[in-house]
Coordinates of C-alpha atoms in Angstrom, one line a residue:
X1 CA 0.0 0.0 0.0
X2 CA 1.5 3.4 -0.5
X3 CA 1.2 6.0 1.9
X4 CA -2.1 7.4 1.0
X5 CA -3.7 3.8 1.6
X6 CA -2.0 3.6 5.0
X7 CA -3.4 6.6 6.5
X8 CA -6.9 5.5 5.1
X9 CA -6.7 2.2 6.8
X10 CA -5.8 3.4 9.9
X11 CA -8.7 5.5 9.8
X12 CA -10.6 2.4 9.0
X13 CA -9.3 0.4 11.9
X14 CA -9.8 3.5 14.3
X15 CA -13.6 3.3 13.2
X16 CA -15.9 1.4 15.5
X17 CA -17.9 0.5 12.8
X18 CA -15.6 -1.5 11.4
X19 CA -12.9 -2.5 14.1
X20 CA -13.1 -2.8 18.1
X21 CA -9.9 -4.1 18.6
X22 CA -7.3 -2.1 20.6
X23 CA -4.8 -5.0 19.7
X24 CA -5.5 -4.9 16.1
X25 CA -4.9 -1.2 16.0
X26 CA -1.8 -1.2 18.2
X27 CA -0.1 -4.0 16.0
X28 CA -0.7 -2.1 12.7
X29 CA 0.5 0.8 14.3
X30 CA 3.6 -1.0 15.2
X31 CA 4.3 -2.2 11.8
X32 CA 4.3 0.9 10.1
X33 CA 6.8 2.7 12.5
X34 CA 9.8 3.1 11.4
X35 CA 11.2 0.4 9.1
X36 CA 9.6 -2.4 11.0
X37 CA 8.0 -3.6 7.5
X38 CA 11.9 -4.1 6.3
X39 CA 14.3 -4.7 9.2
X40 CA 13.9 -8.9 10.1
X41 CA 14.7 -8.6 14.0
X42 CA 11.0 -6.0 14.0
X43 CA 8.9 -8.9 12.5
X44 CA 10.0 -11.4 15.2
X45 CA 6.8 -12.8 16.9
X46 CA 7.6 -12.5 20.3
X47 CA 9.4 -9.4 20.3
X48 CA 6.2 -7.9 18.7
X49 CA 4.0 -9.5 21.2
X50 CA 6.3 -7.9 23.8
X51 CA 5.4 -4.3 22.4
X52 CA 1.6 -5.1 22.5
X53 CA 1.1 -6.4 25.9
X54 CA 4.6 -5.7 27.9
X55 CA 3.8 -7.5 31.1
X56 CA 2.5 -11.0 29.6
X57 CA 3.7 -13.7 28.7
X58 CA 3.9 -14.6 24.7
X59 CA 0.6 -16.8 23.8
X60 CA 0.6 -17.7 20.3
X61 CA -2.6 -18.3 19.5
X62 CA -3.9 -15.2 20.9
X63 CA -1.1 -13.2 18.4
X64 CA -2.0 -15.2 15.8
X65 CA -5.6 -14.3 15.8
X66 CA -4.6 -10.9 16.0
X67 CA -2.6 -11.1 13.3
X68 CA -5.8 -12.8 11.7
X69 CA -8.2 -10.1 12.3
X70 CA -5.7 -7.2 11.2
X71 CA -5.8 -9.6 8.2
X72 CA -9.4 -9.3 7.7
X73 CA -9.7 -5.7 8.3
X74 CA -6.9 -5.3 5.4
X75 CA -8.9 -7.7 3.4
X76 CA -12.5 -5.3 3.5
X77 CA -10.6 -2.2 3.0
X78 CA -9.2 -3.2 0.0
X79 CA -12.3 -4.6 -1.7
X80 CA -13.8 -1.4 -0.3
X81 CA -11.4 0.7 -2.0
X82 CA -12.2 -1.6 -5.5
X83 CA -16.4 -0.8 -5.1
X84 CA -15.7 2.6 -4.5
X85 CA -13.6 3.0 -7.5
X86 CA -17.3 1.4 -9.5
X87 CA -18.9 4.5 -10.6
X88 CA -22.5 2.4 -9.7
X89 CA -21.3 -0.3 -7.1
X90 CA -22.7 1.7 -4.3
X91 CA -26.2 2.4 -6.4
X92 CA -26.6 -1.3 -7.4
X93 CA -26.3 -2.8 -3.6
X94 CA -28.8 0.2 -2.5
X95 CA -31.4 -0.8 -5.3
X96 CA -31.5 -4.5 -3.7
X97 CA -31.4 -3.2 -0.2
X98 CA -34.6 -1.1 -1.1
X99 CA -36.0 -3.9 -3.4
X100 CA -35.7 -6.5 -0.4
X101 CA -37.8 -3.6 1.7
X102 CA -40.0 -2.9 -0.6
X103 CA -39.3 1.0 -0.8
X104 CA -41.2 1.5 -3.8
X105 CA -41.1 5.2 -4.1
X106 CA -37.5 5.6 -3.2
X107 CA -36.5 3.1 -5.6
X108 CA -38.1 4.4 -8.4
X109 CA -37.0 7.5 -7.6
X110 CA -32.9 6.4 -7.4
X111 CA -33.8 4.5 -10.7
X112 CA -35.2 7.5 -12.3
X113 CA -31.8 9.3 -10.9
X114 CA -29.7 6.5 -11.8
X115 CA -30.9 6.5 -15.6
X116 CA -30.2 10.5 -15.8
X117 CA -26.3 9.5 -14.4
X118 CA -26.4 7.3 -18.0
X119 CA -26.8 3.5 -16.4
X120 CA -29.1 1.7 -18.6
X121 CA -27.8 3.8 -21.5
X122 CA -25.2 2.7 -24.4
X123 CA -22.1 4.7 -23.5
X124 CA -20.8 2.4 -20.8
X125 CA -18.0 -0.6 -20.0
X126 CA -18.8 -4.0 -19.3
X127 CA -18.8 -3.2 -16.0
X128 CA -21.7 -0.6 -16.6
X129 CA -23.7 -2.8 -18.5
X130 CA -23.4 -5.1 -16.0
X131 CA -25.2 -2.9 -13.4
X132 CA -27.9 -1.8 -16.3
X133 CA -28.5 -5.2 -16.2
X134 CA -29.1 -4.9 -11.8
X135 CA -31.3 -1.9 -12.5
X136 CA -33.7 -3.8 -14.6
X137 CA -33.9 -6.9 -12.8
X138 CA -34.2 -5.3 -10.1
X139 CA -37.1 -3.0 -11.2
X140 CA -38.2 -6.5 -12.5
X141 CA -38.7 -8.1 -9.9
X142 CA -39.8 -5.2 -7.0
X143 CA -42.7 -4.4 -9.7
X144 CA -43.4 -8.5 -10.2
X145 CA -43.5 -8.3 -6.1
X146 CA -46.2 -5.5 -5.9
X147 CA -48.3 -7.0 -9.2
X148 CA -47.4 -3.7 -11.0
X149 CA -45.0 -5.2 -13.6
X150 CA -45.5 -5.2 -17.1
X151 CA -43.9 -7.1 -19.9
X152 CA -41.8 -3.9 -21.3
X153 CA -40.0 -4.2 -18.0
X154 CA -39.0 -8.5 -18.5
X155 CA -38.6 -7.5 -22.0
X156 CA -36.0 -4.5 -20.4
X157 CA -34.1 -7.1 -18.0
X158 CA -33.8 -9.9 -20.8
X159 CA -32.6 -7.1 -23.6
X160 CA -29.9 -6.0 -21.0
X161 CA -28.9 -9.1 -19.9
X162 CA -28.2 -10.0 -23.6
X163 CA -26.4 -7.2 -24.6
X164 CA -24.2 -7.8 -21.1
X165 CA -23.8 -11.3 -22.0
X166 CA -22.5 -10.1 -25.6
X167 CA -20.0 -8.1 -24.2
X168 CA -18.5 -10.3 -22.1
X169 CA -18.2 -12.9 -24.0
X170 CA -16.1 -10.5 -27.3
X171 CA -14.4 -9.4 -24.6
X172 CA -12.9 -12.8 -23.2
X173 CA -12.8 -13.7 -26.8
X174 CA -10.4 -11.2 -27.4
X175 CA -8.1 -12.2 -24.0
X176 CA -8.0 -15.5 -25.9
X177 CA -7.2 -14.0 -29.3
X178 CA -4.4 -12.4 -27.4
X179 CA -3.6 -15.3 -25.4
X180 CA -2.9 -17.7 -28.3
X181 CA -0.9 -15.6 -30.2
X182 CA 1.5 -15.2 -27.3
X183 CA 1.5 -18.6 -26.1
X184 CA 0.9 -20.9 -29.0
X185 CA -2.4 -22.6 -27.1
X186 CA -5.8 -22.8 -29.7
X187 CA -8.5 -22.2 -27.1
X188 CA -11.6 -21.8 -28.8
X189 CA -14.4 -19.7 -27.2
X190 CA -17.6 -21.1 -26.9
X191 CA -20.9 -19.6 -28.4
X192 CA -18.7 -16.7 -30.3
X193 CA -19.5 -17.5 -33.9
X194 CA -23.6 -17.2 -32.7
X195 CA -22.8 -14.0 -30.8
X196 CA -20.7 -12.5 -34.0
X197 CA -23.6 -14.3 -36.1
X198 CA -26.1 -12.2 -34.0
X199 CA -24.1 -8.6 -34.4
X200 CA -24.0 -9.5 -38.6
X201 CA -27.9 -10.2 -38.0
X202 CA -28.4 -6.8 -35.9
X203 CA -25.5 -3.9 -36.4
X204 CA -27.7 -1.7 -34.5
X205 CA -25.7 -3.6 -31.7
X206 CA -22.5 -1.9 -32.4
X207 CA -23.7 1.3 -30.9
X208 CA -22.7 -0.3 -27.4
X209 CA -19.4 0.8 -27.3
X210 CA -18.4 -2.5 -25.4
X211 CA -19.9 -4.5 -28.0
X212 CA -18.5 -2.5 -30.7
X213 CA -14.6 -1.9 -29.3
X214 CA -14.4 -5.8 -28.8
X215 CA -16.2 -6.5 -32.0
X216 CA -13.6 -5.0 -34.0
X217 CA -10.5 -5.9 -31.9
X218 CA -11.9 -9.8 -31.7
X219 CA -11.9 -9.3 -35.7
X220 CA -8.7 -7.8 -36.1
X221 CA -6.8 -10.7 -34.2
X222 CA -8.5 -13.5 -37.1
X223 CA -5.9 -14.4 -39.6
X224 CA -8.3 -15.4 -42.3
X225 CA -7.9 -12.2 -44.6
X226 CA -7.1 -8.4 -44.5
X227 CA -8.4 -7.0 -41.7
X228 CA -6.5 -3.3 -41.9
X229 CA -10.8 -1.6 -42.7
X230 CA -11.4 -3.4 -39.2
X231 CA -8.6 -1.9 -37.5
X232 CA -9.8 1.3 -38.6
X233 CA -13.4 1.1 -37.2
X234 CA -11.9 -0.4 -34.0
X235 CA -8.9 2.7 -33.5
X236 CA -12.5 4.8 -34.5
X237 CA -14.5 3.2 -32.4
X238 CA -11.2 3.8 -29.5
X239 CA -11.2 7.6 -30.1
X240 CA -14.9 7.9 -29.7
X241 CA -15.5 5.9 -26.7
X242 CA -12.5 6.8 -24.8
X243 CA -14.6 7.8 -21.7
X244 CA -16.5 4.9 -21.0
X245 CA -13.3 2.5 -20.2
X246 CA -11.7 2.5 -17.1
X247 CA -7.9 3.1 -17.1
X248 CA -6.9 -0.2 -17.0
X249 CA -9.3 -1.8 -20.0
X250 CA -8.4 0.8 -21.8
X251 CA -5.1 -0.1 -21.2
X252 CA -5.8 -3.9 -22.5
X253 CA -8.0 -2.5 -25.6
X254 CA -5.0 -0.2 -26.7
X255 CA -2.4 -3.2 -26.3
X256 CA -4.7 -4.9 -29.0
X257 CA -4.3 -2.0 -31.2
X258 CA -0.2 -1.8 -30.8
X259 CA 0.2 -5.5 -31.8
X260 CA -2.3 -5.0 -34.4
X261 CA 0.5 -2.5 -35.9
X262 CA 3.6 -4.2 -34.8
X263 CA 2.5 -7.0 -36.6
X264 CA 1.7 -5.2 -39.9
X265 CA 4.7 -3.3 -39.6
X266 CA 6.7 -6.7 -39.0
X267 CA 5.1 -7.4 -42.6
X268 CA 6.6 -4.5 -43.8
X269 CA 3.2 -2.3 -43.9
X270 CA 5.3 0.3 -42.8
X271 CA 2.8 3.0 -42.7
X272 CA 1.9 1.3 -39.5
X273 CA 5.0 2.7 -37.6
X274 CA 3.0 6.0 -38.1
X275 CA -0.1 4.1 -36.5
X276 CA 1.7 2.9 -33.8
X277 CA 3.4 5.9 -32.6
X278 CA -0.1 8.0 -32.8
X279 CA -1.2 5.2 -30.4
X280 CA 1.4 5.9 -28.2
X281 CA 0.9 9.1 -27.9
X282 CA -3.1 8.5 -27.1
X283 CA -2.0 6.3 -24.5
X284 CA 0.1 9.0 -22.9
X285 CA -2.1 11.6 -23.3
X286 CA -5.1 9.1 -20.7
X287 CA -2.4 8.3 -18.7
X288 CA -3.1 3.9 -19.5
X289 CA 0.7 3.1 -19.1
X290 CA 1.2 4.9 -15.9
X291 CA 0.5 2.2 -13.4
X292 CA 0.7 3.5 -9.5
X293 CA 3.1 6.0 -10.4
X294 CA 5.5 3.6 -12.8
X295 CA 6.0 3.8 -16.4
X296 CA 7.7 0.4 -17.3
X297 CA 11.5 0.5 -19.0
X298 CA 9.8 -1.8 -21.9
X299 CA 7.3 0.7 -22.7
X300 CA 9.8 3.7 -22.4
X301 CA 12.1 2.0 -24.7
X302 CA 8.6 1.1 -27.4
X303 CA 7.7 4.8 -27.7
X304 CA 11.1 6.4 -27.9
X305 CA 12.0 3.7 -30.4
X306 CA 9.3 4.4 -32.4
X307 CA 9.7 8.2 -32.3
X308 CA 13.2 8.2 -33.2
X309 CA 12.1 5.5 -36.4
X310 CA 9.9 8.3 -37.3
X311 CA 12.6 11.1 -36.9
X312 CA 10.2 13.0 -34.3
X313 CA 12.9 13.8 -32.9
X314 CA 11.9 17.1 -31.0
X315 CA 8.5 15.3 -29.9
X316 CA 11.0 12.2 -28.6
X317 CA 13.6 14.6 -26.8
X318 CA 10.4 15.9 -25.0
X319 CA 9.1 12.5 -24.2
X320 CA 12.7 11.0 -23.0
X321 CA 13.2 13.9 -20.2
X322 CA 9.8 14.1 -19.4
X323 CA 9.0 10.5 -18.7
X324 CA 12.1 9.5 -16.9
X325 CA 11.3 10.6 -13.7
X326 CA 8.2 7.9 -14.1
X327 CA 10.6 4.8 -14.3
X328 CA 11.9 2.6 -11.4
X329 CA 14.3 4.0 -9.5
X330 CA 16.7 1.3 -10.0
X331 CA 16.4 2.0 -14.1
X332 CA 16.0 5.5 -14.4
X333 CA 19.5 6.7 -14.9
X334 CA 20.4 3.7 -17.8
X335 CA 17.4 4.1 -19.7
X336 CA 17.1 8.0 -19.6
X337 CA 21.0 7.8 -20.6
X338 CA 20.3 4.9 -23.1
X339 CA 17.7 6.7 -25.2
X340 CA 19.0 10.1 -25.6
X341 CA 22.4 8.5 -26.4
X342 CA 20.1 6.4 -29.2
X343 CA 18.2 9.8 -30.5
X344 CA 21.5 12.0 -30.7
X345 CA 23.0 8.9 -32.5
X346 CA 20.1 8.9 -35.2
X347 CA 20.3 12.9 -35.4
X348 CA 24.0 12.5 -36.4
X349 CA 25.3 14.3 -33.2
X350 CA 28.2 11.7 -32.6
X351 CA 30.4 13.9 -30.5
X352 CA 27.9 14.3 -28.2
X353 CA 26.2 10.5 -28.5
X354 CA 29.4 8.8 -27.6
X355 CA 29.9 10.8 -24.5
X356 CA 26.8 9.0 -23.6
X357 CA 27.1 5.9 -25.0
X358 CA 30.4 5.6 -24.1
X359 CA 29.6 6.4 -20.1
X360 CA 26.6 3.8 -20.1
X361 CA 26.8 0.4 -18.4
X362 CA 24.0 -1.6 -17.9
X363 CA 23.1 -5.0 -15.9
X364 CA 20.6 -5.2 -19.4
X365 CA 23.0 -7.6 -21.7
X366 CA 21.3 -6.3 -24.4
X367 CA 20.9 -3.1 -24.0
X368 CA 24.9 -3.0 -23.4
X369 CA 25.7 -4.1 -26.6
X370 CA 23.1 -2.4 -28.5
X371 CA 25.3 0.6 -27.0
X372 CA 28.5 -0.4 -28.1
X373 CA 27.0 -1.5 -31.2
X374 CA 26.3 2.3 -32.1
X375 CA 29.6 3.3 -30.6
X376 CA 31.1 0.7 -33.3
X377 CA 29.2 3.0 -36.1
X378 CA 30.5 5.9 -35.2
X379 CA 33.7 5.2 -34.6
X380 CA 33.8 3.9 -37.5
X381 CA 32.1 6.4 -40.0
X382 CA 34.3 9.2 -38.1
X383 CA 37.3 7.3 -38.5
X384 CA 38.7 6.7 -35.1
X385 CA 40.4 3.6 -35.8
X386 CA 42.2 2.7 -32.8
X387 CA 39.0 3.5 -31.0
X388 CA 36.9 0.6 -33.4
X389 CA 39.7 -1.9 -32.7
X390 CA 39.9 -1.3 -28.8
X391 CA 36.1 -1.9 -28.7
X392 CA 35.5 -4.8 -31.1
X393 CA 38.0 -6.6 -29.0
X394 CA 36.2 -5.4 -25.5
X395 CA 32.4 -6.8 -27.4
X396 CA 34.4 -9.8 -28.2
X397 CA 35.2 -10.6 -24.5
X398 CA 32.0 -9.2 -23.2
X399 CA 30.1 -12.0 -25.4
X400 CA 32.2 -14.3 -24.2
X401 CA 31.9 -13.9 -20.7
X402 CA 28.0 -13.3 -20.8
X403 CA 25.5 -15.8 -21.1
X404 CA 23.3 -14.6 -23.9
X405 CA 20.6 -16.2 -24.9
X406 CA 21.3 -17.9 -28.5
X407 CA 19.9 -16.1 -31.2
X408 CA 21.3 -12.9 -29.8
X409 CA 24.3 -14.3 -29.3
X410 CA 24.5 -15.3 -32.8
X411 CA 23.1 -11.7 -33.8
X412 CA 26.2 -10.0 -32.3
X413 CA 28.6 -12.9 -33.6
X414 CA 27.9 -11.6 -37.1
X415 CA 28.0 -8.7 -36.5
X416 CA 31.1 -8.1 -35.2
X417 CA 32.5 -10.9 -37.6
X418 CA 31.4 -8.7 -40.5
X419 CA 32.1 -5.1 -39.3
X420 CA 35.8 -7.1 -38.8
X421 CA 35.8 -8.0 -42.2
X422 CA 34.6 -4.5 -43.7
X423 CA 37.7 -2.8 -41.4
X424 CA 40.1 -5.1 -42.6
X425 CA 38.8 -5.2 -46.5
X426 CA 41.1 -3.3 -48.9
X427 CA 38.1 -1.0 -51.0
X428 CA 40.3 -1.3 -54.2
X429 CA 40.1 -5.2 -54.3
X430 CA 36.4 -5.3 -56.5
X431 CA 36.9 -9.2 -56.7
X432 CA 36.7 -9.3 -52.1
X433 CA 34.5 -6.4 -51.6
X434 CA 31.9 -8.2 -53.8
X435 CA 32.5 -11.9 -52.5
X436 CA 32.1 -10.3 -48.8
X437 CA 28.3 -8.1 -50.4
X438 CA 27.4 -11.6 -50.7
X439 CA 28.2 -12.7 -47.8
X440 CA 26.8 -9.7 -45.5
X441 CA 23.6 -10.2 -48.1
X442 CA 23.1 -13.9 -47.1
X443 CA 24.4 -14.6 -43.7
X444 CA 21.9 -15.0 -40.9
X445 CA 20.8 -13.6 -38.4
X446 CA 22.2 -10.0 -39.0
X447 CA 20.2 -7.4 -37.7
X448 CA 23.2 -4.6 -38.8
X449 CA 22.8 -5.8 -42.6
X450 CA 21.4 -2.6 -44.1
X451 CA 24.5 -0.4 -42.4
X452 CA 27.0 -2.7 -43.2
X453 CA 25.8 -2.8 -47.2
X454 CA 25.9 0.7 -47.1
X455 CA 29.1 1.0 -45.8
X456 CA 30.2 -1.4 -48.7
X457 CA 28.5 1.2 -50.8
X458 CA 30.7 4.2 -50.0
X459 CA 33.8 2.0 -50.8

């Protein structure tokens, strides 16, 4: 819990209501002094049974069922905090509460309220179709109670039920999509092709925003033909609905969006690199990667990558310095370093690039050698030849002494076996500089292949 959440639950456990344990309090009290949470000899049964009651003996069993109730308090707070954070939670548990009593009046009067706030309305998440669906049972069945129900108000519980039910299920149809793809499993979704069937049938569906967002990113993930006009109604359909989704689904939806891209752009659709960098940006701009304070050094690394593909490099500069401060404390100063190194690098500033570069060291295997690997262009495109031998002998050792995974290892293997042979090559010999074009043109894997080819070039 971060601090915030602390001072809440000790409010909580002060409350009467919920807690009327001294002990309870007094041992969460205790835990959050100091660095009791951290330091070993502070966690130590007895000595913390020793704070709570000095002048008894130790009794386990009445610590541990402190320890048990301070559990349970913890336990309600949190899923308090969750229903809080439901826009209708609250609303949906009061309708039943005045159902089961029979309030009529009041209940059709917080129904009446809750349908102004939007709820039984299109523009909501799963989760708000899934307390439209509450309101009209529950209007259901206090009207069935008092003989004043009608059929338009079955007909309204069964409508929203099916629309909820359609939602779910492209939703969790898209997870598995996702999941398969990643994993290599073939889990096939029951009852899909009849709820996809259904939409076809009836389109007027698609004005649910939860139908329609996981309509179109369920399509998209299908291999059986071009789906680039899907991906456009579904990145529509994003832009248009943004404020229905919570954070975190949006989050998921927009992941379906990036690897929609990334895998075009893997196909060499490269007019998806421009798709995929707007979609970083919308992500930025609602906050979906920023996840209790923490962007992650993957994502970092994704959006200034594609920035600096894209030669935004003023936008990237901006997004480098501004983000940092948002990655783990641990990674901050390597991958703030790492990617303005990589944008001066692409903007030609060398001088000021291998400073950087040239400074950074990184647990990150890969990450260190991607470094070196630009220091290796430069040194060599500006000439500094004693510099380019020193360092392809120091990335000769470093492979050698790290364990890197296979493929990569091979990767850098080439690569500094070729960049080797281009140092060493004579440029008047046409007979060798074309036998090693062949080479460079063939061998596999070499990620560095269109640089060394153009270094051929300028021979």
């Amino acid at each position: 819990m971060d601090k915030k959440e602390c001072r809440d639950f000790a409010k909580w456990l002060a409350s009467p209501f919920f807690n009327q344990r001294q002990d309870v309090v007094d041992l969460f009290q205790y835990l959050m002094a100091a660095d009791h949470l951290e330091t070993e000899k502070f966690l130590e049964k007895e000595r913390i049974y020793k704070k709570l009651f000095p002048k008894a003996a130790y009794d386990d069993a009445k610590f541990r069922q402190i320890v048990h109730f301070l559990y349970k308090q913890l336990e309600q707070y949190l899923a308090y905090q969750e229903i809080q954070d439901d826009k209708f939670a609250f609303s949906s548990a009061y309708l039943k509460a005045l159902r089961r009593r029979k309030v009529v009046n009041v209940f059709l009067s917080k129904q009446r309220q809750l349908e102004k706030e939007g709820l039984g309305g299109i523009a909501l998440d799963a989760q708000g179709l899934e307390h439209s669906f509450t309101l009209a049972a529950e209007t259901y069945t206090l009207l069935l109670g008092i003989n004043k129900t009608k059929d338009e108000h079955l007909l309204g519980s069964i409508e929203s039920f099916d629309v909820k039910f359609m939602a779910d299920k492209l939703k969790h149809a898209c997870l598995e999509a996702s999941h398969n793809k990643v994993f290599k499993t073939n889990f096939q979704s029951k009852f899909i092709d009849e709820v996809l069937a259904m939409i076809n049938s009836e389109p007027e569906l698609l004005r649910f925003p939860a139908i329609a967002v996981y309509y179109y990113g369920y399509l998209i993930q299908q291999k059986d033909q071009d789906r680039d006009a899907d991906y456009f109604l579904f990145r529509h359909t994003i832009r248009e609905y943004t404020h229905v989704f919570s954070t975190s689904e949006l989050k998921d939806i927009y992941l379906i969006a990036l690897n929609y891209c990334i895998e075009r752009t893997n196909k060499g659709t490269f007019s998806f690199i421009r798709e995929l960098f707007d979609i970083y940006k919308e992500c930025l701009q609602t906050g979906v990667f920023i996840q209790n304070g923490v962007l992650s050094s993957v994502t970092y690394m994704n959006i200034a990558s594609a920035g600096i593909r894209l030669k935004e490099f003023g936008w990237t500069k901006e997004f480098i310095d501004t983000y940092a401060p948002y990655l783990e404390p641990g990674n901050r100063e390597n991958y703030h370093q790492y990617n303005l190194g990589k944008l001066l690098f692409e903007q030609k500033k060398y001088a000021e690039a291998m400073q950087l570069l040239f400074q950074f060291d990184s647990k990150h295997i890969l990450l260190n050698f991607n470094a070196k690997t630009m220091l290796m262009k430069m040194y060599y495109e500006s000439g500094e030849e004693n510099a380019l031998d020193a360092l392809l002998d120091s990335m000769r050792i470093y492979l050698k002494r790290k364990d890197v995974i296979g493929y990569h290892k091979a990767v850098f293997q080439n690569t500094l076996k070729y960049t080797k042979k281009l140092v060493r090559l004579n440029p008047y010999d046409k007979e060798k500089r074309m036998a090693l074009r062949t080479e460079i043109e063939t061998v596999s894997p070499l990620t560095e292949r269109p640089w060394l080819l153009e270094q051929l070039n300028k021979m």
